[in-house]
mmCIF file of C-alpha atoms in Angstrom:
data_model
loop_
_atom_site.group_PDB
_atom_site.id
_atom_site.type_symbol
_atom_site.label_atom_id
_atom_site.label_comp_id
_atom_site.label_asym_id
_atom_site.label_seq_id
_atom_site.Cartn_x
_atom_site.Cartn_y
_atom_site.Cartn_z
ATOM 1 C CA UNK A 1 0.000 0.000 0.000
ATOM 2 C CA UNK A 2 1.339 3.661 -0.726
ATOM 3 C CA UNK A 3 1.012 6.378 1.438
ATOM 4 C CA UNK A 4 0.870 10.038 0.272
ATOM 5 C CA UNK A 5 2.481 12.484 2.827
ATOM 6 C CA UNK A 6 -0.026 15.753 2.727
ATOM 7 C CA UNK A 7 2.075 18.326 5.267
ATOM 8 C CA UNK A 8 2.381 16.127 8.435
ATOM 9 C CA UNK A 9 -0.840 14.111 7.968
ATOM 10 C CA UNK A 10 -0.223 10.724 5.833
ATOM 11 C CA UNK A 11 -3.253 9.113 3.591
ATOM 12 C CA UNK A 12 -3.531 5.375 2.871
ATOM 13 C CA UNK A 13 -4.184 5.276 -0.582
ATOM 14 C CA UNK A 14 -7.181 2.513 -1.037
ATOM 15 C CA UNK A 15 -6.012 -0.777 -3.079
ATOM 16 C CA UNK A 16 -7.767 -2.642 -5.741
ATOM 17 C CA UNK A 17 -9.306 -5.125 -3.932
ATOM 18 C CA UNK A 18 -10.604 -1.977 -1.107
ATOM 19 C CA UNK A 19 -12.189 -0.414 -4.621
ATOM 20 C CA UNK A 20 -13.622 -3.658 -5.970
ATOM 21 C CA UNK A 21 -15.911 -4.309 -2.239
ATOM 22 C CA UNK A 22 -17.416 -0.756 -2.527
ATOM 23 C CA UNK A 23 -17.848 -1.283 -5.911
ATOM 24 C CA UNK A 24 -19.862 -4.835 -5.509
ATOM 25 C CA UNK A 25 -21.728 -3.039 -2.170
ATOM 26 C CA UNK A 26 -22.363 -0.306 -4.900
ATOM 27 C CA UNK A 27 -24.206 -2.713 -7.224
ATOM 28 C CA UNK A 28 -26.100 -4.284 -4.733
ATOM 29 C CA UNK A 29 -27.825 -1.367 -3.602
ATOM 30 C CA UNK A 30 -28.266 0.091 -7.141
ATOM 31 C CA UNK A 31 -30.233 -3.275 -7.787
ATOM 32 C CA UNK A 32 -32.245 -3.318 -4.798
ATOM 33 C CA UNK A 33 -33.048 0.213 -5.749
ATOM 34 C CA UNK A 34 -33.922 -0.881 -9.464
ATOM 35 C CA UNK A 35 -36.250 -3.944 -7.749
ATOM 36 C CA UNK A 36 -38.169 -1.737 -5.828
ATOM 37 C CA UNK A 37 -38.864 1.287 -8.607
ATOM 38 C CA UNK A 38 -39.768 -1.233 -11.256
ATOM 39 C CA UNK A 39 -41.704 -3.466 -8.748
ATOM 40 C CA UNK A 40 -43.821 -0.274 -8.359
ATOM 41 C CA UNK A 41 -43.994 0.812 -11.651
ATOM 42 C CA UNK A 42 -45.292 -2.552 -12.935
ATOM 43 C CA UNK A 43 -48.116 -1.714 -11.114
ATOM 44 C CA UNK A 44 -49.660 1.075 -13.133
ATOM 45 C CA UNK A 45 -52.316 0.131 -14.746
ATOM 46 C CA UNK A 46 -51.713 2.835 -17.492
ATOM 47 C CA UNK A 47 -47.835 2.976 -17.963
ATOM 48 C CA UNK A 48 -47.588 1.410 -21.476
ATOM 49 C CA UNK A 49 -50.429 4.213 -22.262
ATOM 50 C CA UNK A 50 -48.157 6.890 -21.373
ATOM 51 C CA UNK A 51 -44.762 5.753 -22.938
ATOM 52 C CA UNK A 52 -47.342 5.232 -26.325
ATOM 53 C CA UNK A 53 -48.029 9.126 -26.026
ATOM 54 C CA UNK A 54 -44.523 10.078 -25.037
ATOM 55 C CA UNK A 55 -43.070 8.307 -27.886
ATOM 56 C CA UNK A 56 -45.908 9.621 -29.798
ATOM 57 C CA UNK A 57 -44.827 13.244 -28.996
ATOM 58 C CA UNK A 58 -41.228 12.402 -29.804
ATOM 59 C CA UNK A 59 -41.699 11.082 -32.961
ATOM 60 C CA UNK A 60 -41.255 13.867 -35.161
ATOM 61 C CA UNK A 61 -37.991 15.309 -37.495
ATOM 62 C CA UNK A 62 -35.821 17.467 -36.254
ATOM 63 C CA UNK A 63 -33.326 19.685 -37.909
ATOM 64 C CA UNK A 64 -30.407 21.571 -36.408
ATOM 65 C CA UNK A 65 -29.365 25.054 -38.274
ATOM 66 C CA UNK A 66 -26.858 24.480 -41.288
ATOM 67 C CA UNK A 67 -23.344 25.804 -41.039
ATOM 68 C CA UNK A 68 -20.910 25.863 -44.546
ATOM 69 C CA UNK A 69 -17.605 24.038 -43.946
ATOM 70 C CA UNK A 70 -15.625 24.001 -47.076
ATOM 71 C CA UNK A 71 -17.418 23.463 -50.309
ATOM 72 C CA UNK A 72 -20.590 21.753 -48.170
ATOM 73 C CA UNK A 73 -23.002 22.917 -46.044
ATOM 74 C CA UNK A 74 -23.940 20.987 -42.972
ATOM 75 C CA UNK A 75 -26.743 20.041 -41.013
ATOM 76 C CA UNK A 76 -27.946 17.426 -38.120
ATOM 77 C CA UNK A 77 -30.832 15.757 -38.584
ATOM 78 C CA UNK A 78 -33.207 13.186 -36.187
ATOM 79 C CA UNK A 79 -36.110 11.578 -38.642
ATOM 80 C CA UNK A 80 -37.807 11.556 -34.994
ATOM 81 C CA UNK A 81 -36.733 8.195 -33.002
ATOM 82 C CA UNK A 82 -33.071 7.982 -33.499
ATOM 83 C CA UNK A 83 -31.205 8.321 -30.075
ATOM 84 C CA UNK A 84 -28.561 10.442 -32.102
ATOM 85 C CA UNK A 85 -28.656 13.158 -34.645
ATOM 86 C CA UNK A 86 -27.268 12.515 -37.615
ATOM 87 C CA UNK A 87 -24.261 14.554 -39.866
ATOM 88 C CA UNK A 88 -25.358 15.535 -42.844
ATOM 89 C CA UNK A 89 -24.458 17.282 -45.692
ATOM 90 C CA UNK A 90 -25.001 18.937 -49.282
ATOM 91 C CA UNK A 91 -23.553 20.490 -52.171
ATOM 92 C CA UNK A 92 -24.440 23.687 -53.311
ATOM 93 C CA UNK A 93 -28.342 22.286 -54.858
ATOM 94 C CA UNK A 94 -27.379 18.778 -54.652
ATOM 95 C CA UNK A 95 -28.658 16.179 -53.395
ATOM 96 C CA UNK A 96 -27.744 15.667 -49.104
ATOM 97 C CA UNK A 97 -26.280 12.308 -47.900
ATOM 98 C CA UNK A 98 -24.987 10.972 -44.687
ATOM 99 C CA UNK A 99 -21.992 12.368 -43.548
ATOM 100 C CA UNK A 100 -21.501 11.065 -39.739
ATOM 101 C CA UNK A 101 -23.742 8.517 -38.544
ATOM 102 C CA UNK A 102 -23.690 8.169 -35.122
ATOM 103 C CA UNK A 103 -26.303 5.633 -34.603
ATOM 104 C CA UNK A 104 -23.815 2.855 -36.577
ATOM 105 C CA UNK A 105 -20.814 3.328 -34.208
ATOM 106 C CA UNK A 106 -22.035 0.793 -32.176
ATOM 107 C CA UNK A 107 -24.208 -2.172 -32.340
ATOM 108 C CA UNK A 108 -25.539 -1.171 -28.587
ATOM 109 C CA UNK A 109 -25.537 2.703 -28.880
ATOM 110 C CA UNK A 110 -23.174 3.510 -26.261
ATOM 111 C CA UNK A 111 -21.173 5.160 -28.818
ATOM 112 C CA UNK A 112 -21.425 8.926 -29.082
ATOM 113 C CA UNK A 113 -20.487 11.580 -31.366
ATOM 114 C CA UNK A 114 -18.862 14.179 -28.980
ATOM 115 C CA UNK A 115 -17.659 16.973 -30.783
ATOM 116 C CA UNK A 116 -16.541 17.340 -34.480
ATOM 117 C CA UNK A 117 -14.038 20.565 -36.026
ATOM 118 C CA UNK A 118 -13.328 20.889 -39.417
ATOM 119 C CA UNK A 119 -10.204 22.904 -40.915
ATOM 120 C CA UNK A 120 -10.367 25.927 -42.296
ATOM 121 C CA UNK A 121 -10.746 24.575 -46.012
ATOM 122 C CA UNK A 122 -13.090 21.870 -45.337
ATOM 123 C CA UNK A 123 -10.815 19.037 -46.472
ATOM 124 C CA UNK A 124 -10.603 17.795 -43.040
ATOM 125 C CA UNK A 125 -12.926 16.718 -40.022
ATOM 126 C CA UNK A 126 -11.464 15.865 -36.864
ATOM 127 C CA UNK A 127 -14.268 14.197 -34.832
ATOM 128 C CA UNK A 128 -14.748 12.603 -31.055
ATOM 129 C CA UNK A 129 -16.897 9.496 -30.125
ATOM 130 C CA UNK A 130 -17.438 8.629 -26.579
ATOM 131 C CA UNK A 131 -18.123 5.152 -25.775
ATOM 132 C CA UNK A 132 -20.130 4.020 -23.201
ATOM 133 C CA UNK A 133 -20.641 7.481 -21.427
ATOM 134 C CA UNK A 134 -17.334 8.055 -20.834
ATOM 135 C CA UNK A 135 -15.307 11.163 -20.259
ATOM 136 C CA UNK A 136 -12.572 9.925 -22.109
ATOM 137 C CA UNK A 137 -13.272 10.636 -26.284
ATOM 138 C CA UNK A 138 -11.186 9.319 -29.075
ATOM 139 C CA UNK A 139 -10.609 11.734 -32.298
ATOM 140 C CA UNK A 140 -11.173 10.528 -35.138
ATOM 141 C CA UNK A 141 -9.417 12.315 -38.187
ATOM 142 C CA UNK A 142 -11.224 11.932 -41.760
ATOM 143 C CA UNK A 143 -10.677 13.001 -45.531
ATOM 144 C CA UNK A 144 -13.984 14.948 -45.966
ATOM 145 C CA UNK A 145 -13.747 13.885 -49.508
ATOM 146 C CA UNK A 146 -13.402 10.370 -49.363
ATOM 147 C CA UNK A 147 -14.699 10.092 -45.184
ATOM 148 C CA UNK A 148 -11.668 7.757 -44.761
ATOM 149 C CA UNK A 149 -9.752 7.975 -41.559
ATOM 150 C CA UNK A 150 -6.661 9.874 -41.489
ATOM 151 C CA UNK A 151 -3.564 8.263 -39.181
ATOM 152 C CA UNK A 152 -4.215 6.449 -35.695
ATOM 153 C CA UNK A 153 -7.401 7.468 -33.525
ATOM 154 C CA UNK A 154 -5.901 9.146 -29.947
ATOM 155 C CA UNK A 155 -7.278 9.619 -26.712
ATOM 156 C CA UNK A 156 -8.510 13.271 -25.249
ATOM 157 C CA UNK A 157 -10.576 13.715 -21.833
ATOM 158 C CA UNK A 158 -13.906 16.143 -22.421
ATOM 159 C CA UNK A 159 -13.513 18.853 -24.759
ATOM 160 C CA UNK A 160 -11.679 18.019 -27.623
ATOM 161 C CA UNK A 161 -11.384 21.002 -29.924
ATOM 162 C CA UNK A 162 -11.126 24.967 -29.085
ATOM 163 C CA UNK A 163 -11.847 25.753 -33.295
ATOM 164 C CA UNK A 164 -10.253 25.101 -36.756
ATOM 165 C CA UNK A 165 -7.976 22.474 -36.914
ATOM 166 C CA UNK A 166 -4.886 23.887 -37.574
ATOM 167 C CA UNK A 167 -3.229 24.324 -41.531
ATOM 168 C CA UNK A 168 -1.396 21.918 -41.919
ATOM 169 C CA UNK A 169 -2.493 19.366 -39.838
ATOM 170 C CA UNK A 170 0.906 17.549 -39.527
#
């Protein structure tokens, strides 16, 4: 065990094992907690009534304003049940077509996009998925062109861009 010396006072630093009993005492109370809020919700009479009107008030497209990154103009889009919006984009009076698809980086749909910059000429998107909820993202940078990845994915904690990616990249 390591101790960390804070002025005179000294801190045990908790071990694995320490982490891994509060984490199982953890999980035990979150599922008695989940027993006894679903035991009580199974017994209104009405509940599949009211997620049939919520989902019926949900159900309807959504699109985010467009923004003009290079020679394309972007725009999200949610055709009303999707969990994530979707990257779009168009040409000038063309036709639009998927650009980012959230909803296909995972076969569960713990995978999020976080955050996406482009550079200053369009030709490149750096982009950040979060899997599973977590603070950690990984950027992901793509040939706007061609939407093929650029070099190795790498690892950033919460915000991932401040603006442009910068000319030249490398």
């Amino acid at each position: 065990m390591w101790l960390i010396a804070i002025s005179v006072i000294r801190l045990p630093i908790p071990s694995a094992g320490w982490k891994m009993i509060v984490a199982a005492k953890t999980e035990a109370w979150v599922n008695a907690q989940n027993q006894t809020t679903f035991d009580y919700l199974k017994q209104i009479p009405f509940r599949d009534q009211i997620r049939d009107k919520l989902q019926q008030a949900w159900n309807y497209e959504r699109v985010g304003a467009p923004f003009k990154e290079g020679d394309y103009t972007y725009f999200y889009k949610n055709d009303g049940l999707q969990n994530q919006f979707v990257l779009y984009r168009q040409k000038d009076a063309g036709e639009a077509e998927v650009f980012l698809d959230p909803n296909t980086f995972s076969a569960d749909g713990t995978t999020s996009m976080a955050d996406i910059s482009f550079s200053r000429d369009g030709k490149l998107a750096a982009y950040a998925i979060s899997e599973g909820g977590s603070d950690w993202r990984k950027v992901i940078i793509i040939d706007t062109a061609t939407k093929q990845q650029i070099g190795e994915t790498f690892g950033v904690r919460y915000r991932t861009s401040a603006g442009k990616i910068p000319q030249p990249l490398f």
